[in-house]
PDB file of C-alpha atoms and ligand atoms in Angstrom:
ATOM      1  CA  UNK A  16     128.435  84.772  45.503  1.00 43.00           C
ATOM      2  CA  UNK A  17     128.792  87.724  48.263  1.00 45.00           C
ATOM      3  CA  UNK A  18     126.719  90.708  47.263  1.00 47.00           C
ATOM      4  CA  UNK A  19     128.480  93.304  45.520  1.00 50.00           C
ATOM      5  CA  UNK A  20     129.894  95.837  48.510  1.00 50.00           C
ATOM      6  CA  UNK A  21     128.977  93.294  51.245  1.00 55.00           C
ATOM      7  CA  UNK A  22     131.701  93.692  54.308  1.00 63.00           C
ATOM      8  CA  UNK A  23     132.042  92.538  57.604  1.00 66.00           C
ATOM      9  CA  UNK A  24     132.042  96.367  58.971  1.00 82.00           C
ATOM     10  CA  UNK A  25     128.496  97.165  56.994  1.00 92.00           C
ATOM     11  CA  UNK A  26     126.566  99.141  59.853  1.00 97.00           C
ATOM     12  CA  UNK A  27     122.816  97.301  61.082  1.00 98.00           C
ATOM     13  CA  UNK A  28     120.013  99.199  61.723  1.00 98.00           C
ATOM     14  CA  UNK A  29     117.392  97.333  63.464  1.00 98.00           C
ATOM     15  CA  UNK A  30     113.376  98.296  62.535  1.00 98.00           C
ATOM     16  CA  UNK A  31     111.029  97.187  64.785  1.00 99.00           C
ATOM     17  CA  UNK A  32     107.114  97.780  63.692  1.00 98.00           C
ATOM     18  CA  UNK A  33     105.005  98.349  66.752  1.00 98.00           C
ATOM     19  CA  UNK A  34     102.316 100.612  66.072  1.00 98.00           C
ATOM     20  CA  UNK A  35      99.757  98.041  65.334  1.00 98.00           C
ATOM     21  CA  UNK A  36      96.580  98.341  67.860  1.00 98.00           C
ATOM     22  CA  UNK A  37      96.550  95.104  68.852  1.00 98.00           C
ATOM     23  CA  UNK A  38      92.893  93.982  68.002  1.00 98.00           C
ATOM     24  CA  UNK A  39      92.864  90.348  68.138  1.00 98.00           C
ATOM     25  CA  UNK A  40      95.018  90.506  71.348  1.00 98.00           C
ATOM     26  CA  UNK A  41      92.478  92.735  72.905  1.00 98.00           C
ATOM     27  CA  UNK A  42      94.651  94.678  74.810  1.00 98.00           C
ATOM     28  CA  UNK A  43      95.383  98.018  73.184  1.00 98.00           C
ATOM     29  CA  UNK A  44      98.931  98.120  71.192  1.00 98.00           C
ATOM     30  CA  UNK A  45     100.813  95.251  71.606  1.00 98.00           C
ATOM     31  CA  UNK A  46     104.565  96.502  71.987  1.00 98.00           C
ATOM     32  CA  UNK A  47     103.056  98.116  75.275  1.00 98.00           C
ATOM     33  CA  UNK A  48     101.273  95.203  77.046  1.00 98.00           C
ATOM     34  CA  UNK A  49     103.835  93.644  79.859  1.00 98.00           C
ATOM     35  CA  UNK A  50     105.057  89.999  79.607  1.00 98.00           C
ATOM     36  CA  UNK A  51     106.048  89.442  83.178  1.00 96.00           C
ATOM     37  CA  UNK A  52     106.482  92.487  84.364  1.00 96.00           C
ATOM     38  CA  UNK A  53     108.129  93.950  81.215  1.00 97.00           C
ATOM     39  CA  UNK A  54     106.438  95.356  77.656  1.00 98.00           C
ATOM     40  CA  UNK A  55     106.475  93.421  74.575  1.00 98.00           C
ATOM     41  CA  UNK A  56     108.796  96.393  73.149  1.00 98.00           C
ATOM     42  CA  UNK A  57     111.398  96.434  75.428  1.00 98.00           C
ATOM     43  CA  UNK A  58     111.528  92.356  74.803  1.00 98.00           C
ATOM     44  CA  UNK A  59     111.962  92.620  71.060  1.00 98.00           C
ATOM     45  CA  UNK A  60     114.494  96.195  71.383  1.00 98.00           C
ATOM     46  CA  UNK A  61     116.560  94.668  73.880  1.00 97.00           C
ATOM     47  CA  UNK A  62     117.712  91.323  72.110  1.00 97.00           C
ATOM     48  CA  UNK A  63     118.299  93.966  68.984  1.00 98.00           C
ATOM     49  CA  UNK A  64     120.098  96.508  70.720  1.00 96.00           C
ATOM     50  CA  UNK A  65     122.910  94.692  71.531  1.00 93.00           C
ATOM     51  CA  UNK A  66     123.585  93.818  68.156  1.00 96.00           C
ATOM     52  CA  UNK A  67     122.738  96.913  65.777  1.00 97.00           C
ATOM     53  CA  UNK A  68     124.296 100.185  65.810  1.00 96.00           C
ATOM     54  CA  UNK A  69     120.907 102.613  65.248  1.00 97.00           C
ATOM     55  CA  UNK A  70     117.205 101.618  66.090  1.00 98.00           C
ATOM     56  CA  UNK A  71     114.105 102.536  64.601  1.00 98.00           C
ATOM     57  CA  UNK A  72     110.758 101.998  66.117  1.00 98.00           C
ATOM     58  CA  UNK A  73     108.197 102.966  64.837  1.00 99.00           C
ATOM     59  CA  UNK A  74     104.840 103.572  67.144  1.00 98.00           C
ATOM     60  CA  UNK A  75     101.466 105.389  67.066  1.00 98.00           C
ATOM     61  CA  UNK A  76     102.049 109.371  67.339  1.00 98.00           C
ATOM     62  CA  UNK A  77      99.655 108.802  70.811  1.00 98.00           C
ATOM     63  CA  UNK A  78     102.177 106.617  72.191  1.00 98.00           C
ATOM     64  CA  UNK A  79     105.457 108.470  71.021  1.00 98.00           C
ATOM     65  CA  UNK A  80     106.344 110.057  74.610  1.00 98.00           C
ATOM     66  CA  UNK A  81     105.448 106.871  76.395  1.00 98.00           C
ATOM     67  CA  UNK A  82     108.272 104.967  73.828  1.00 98.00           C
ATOM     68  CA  UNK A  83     110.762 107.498  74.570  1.00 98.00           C
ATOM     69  CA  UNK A  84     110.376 106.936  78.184  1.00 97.00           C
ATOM     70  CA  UNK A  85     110.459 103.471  78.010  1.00 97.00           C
ATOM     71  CA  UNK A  86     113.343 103.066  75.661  1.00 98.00           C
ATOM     72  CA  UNK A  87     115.626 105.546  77.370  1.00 96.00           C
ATOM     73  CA  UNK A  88     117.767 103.201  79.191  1.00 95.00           C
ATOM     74  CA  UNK A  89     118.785 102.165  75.350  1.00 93.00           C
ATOM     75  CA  UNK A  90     118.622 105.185  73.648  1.00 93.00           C
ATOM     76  CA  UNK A  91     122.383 106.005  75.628  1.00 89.00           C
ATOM     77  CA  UNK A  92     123.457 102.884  73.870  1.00 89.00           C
ATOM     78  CA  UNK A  93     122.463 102.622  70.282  1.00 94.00           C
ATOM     79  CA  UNK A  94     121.341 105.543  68.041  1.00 97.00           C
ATOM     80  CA  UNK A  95     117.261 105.503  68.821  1.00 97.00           C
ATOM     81  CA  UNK A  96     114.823 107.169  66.532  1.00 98.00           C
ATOM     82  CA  UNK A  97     111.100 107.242  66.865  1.00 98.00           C
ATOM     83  CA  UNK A  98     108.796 107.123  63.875  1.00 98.00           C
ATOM     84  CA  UNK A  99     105.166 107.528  63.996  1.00 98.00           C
ATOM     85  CA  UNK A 100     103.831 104.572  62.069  1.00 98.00           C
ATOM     86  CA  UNK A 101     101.305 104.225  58.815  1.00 98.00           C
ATOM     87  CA  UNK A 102      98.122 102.451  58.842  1.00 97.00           C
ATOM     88  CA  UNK A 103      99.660  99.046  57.928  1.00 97.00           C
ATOM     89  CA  UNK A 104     102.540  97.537  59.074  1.00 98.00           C
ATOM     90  CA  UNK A 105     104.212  98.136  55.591  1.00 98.00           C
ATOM     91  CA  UNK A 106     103.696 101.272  55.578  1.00 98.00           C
ATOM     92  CA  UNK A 107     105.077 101.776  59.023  1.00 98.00           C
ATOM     93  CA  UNK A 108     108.288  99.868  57.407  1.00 98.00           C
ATOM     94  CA  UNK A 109     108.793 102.106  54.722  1.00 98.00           C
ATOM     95  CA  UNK A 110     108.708 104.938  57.312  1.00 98.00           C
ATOM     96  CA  UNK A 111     111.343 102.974  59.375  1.00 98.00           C
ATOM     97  CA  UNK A 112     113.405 102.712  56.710  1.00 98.00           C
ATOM     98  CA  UNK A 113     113.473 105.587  55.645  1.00 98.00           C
ATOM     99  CA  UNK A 114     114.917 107.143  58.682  1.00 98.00           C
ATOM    100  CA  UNK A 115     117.921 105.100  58.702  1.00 98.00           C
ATOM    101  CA  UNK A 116     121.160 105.512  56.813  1.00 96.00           C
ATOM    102  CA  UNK A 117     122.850 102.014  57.573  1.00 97.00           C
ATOM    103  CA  UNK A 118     124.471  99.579  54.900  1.00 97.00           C
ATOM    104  CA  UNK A 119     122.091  96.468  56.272  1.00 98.00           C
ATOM    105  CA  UNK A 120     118.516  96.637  58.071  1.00 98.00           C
ATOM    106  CA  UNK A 121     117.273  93.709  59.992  1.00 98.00           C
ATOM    107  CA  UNK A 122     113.016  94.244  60.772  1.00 99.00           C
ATOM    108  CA  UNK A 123     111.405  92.469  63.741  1.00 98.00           C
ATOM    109  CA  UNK A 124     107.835  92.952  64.909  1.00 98.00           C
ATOM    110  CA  UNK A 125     107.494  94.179  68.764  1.00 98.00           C
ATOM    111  CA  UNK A 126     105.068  90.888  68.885  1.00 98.00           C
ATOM    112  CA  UNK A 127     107.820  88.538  69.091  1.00 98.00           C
ATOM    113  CA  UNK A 128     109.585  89.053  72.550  1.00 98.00           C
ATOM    114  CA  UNK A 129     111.683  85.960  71.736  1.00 98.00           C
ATOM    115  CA  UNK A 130     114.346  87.055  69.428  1.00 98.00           C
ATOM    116  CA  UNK A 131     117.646  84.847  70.048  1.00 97.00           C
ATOM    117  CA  UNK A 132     121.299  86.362  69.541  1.00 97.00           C
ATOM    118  CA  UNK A 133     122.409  83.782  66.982  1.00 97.00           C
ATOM    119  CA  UNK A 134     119.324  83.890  64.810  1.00 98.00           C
ATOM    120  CA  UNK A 135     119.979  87.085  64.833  1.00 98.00           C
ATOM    121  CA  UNK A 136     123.676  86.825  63.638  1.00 98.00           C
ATOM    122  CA  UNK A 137     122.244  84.134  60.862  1.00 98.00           C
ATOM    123  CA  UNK A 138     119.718  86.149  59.068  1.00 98.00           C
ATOM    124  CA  UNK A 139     122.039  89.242  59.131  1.00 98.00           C
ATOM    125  CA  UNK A 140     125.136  87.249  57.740  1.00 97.00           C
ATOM    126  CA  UNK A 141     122.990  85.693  55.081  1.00 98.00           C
ATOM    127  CA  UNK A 142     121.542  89.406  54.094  1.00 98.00           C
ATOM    128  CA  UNK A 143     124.942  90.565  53.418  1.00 97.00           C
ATOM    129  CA  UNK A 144     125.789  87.691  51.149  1.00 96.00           C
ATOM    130  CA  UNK A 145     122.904  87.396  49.412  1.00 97.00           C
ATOM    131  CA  UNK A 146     121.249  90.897  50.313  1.00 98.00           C
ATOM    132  CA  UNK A 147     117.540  88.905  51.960  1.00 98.00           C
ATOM    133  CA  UNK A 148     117.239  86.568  54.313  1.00 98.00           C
ATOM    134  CA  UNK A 149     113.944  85.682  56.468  1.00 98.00           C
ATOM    135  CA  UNK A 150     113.149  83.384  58.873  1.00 98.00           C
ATOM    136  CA  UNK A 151     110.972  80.892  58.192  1.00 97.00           C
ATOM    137  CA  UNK A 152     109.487  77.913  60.369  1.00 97.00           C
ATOM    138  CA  UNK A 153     109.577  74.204  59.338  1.00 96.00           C
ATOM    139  CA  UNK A 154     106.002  72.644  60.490  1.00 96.00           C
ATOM    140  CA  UNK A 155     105.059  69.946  62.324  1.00 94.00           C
ATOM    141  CA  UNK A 156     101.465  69.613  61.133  1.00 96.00           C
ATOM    142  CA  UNK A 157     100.762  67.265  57.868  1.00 96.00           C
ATOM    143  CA  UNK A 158      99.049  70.052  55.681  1.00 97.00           C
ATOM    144  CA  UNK A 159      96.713  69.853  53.060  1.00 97.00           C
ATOM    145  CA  UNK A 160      94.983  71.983  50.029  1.00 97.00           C
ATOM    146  CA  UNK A 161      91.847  73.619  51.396  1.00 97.00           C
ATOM    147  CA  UNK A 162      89.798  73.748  48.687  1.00 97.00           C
ATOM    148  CA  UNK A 163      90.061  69.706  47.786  1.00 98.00           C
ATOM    149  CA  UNK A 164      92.199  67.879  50.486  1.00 97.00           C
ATOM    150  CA  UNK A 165      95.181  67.244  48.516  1.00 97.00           C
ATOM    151  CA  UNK A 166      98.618  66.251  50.657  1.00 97.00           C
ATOM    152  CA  UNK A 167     101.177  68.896  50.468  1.00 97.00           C
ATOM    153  CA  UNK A 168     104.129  68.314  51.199  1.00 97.00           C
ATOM    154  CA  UNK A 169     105.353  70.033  54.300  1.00 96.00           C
ATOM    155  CA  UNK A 170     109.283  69.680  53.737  1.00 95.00           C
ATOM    156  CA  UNK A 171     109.158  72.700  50.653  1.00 95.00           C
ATOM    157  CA  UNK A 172     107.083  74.809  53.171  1.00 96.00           C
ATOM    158  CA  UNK A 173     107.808  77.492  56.145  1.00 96.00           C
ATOM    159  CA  UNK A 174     105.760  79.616  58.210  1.00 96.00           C
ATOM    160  CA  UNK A 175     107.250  83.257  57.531  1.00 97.00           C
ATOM    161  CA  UNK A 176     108.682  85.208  61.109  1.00 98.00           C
ATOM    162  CA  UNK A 177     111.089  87.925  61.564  1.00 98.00           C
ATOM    163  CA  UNK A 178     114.022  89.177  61.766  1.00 98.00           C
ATOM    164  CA  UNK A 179     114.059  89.608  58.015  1.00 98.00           C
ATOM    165  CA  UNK A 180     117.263  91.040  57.216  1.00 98.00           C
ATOM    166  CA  UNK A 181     118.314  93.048  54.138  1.00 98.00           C
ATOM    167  CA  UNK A 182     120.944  95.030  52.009  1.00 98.00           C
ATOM    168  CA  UNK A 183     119.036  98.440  52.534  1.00 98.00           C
ATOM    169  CA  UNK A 184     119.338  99.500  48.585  1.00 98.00           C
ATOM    170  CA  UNK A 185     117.458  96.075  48.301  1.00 98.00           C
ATOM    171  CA  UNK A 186     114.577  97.052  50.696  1.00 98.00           C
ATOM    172  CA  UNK A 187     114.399 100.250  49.616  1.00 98.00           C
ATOM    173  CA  UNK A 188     113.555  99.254  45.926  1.00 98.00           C
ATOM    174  CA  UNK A 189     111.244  96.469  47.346  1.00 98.00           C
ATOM    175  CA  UNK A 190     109.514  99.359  48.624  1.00 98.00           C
ATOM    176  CA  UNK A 191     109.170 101.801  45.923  1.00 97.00           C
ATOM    177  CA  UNK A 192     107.950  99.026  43.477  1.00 97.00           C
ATOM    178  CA  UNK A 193     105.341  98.414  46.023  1.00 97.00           C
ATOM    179  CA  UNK A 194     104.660 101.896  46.113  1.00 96.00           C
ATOM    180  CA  UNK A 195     104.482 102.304  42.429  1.00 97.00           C
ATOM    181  CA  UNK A 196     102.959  98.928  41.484  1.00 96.00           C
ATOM    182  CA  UNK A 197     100.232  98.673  44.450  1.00 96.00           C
ATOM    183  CA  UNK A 198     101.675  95.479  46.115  1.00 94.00           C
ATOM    184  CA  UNK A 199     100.710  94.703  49.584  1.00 95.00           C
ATOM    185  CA  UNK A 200     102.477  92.082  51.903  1.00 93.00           C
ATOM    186  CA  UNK A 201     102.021  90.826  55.018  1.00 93.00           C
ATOM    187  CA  UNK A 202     106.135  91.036  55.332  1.00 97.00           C
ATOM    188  CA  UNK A 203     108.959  92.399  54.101  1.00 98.00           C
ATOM    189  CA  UNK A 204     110.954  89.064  52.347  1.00 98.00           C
ATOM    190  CA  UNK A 205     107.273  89.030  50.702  1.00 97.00           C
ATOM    191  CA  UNK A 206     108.086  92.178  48.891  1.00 98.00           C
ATOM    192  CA  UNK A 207     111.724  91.733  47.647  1.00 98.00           C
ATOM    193  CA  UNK A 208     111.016  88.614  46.665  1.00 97.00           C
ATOM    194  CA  UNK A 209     107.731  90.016  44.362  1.00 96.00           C
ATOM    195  CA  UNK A 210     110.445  92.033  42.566  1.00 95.00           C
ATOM    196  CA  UNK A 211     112.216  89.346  41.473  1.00 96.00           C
ATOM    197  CA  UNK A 212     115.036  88.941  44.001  1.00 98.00           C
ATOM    198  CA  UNK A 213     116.850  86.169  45.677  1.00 97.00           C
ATOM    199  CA  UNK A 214     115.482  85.639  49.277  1.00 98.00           C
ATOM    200  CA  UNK A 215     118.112  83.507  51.633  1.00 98.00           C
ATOM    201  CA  UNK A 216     116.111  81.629  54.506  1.00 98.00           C
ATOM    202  CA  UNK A 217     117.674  80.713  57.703  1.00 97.00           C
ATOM    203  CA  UNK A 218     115.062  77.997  60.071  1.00 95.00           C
ATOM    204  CA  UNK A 219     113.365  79.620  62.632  1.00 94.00           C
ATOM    205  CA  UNK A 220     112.413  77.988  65.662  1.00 91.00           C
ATOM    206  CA  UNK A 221     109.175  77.722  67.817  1.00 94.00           C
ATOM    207  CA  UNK A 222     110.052  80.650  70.290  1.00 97.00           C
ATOM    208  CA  UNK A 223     109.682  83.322  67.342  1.00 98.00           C
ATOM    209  CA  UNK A 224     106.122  83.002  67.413  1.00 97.00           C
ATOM    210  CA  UNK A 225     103.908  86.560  66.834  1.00 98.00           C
ATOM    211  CA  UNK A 226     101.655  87.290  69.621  1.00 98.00           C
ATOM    212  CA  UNK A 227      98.764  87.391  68.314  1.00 98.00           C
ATOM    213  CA  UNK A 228      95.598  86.077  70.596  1.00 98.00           C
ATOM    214  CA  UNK A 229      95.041  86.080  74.086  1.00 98.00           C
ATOM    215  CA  UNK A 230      96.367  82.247  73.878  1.00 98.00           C
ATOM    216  CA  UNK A 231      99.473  83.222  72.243  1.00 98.00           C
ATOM    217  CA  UNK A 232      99.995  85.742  74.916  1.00 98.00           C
ATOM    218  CA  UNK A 233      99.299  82.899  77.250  1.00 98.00           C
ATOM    219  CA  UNK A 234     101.900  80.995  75.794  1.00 98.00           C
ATOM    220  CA  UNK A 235     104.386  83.245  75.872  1.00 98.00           C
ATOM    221  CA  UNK A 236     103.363  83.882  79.867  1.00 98.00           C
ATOM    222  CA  UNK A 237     104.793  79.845  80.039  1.00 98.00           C
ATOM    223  CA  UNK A 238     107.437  80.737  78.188  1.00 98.00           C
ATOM    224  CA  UNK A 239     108.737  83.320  79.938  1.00 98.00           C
ATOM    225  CA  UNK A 240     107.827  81.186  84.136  1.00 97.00           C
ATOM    226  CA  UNK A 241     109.494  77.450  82.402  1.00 96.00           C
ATOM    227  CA  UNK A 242     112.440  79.144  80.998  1.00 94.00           C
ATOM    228  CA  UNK A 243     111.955  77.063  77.709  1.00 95.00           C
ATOM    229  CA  UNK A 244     114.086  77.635  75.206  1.00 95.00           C
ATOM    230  CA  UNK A 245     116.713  79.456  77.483  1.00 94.00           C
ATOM    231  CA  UNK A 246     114.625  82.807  77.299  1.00 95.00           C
ATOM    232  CA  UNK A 247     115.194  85.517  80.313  1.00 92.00           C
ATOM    233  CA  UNK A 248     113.557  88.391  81.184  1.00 92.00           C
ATOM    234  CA  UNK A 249     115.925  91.667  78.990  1.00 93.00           C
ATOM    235  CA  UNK A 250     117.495  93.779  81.952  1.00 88.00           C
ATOM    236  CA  UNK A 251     118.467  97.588  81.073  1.00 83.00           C
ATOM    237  CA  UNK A 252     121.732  98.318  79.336  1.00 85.00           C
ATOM    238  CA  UNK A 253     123.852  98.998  82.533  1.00 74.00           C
ATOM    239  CA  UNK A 254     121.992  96.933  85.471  1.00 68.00           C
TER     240      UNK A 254
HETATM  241  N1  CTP R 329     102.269  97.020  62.914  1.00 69.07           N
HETATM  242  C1  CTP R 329     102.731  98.308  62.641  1.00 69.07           C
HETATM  243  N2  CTP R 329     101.914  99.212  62.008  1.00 69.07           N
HETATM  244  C2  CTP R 329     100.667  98.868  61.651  1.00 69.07           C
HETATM  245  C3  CTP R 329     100.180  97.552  61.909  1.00 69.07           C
HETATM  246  C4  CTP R 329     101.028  96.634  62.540  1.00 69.07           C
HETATM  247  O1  CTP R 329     103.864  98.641  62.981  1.00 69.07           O
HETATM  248  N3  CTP R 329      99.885  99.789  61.072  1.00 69.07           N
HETATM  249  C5  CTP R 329     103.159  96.077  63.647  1.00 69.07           C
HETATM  250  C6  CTP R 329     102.549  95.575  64.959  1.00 69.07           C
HETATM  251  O2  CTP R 329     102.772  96.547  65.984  1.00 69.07           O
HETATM  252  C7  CTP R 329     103.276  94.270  65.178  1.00 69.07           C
HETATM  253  C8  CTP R 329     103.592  93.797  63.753  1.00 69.07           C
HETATM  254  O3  CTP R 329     103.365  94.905  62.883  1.00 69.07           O
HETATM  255  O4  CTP R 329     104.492  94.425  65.898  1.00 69.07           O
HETATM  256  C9  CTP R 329     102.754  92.606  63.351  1.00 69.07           C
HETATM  257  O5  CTP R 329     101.388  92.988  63.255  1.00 69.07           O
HETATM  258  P1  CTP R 329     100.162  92.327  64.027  1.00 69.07           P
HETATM  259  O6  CTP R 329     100.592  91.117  64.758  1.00 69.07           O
HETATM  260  O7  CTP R 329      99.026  92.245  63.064  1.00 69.07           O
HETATM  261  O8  CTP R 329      99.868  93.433  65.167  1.00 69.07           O
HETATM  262  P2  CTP R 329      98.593  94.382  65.284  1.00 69.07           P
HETATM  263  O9  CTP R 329      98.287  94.964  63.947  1.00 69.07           O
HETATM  264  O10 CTP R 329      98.885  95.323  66.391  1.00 69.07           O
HETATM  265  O11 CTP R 329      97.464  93.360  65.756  1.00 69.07           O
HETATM  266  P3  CTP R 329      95.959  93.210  65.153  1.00 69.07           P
HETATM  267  O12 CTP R 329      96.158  92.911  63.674  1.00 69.07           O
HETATM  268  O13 CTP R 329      95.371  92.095  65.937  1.00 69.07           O
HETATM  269  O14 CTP R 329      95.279  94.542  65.386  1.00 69.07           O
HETATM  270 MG1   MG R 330      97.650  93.675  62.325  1.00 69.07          MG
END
């Protein structure tokens, strides 16, 4: 059934956490640290800018110049808005979304440089019908219980990614019962789905893998010199 007020002309605002610091990488914030030759940021605001009408990153209040230097080339194109970020990433969500009017809101961490125009299109499409959607990774691993060894079986499971998309009304209240109730979660889907709501998954594939270690980021090195799975290097809106 299509959420209530669901339309093909709802406006998308695309959040993009990136004011973590990067720890395990080693390499100061992420969304700053260049995968050949270009930062992690402009990687994950590029593939989003060309599909959402406003953008909201949200950074550390050090690095707020340096984002609005980098992102200018974009900022002529979709409405840009920097927001200093909270000291986790859902807190830096809440502030995202709160400076953003739109109808929809698709978030996607500044560690995943990957992000394909037709997952994309998926999660958003399935957020306006059933007002979540996530991304979620079938595994290739057999997996098993820690604690005694026990099979699971890896067909009912996904590893969570972004872009999570969402009816904003439906974030929104995700967040304020979080707020109220003292829930923490690693991601967004996480936290509407805690309040009892309906969350749509779409299959994500390999290439939306976080950055996380120094071999992720060496992974996503050989992702970027093989070409594998049809990634390119964003250019500037205009070039
Ligand atoms: N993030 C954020 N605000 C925070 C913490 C994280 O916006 N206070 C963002 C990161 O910038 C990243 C995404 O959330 O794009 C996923 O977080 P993670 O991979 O954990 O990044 P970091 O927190 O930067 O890395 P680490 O945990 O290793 O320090
Ligand atoms: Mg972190």
């Amino acid at each position: 059934m299509p959420h209530a007020g669901a339309t093909a002309t709802d406006t998308v605002a695309g959040l993009v956490p990136a004011a973590g610091s990067g720890e395990r990488l080693g390499r100061g914030p992420k969304a700053f640290v260049d995968l050949a030759g270009t930062p992690m940021l402009v990687w994950a605001v590029a593939a989003l800018a060309a599909r959402v009408d406003a953008l909201a990153v949200g950074v550390a209040e050090v690095d707020l110049e340096r984002t609005r230097a980098l992102l200018a080339p974009w900022a002529a194109r979709v409405d840009l808005r920097l927001v200093v970020g909270g000291a986790s990433r859902q807190a830096t969500v809440q502030r995202l979304l709160a400076s953003v009017e739109s109808d929809v809101v698709v978030v996607h961490d500044a560690a995943r440089p990957f992000l394909d125009a037709s997952t994309l299109e998926a999660v958003i499409a399935a957020a306006r019908e059933h007002g979540a959607c996530s991304v979620g990774q079938p595994l290739a691993d057999s997996l098993v219980r820690a604690h005694d060894g026990a099979p699971v079986d890896r067909a009912q499971l996904r590893a969570v990614q972004t872009p999570q998309a969402f009816r904003r009304e439906v974030l929104q209240r995700a967040h304020e019962a979080a707020v109220r109730d003292g829930w923490a979660a690693t991601d967004d889907a996480g936290l509407v789905w805690r309040m009892g709501h309906r969350v749509a998954w779409v299959d994500g594939g390999g290439h939306l893998f976080k950055v996380t270690t120094p071999g992720d980021f060496a992974l996503a090195e050989a992702v970027v010199a093989s070409g594998a799975f049809g990634v390119t290097a964003p250019a500037a809106p205009g070039s």
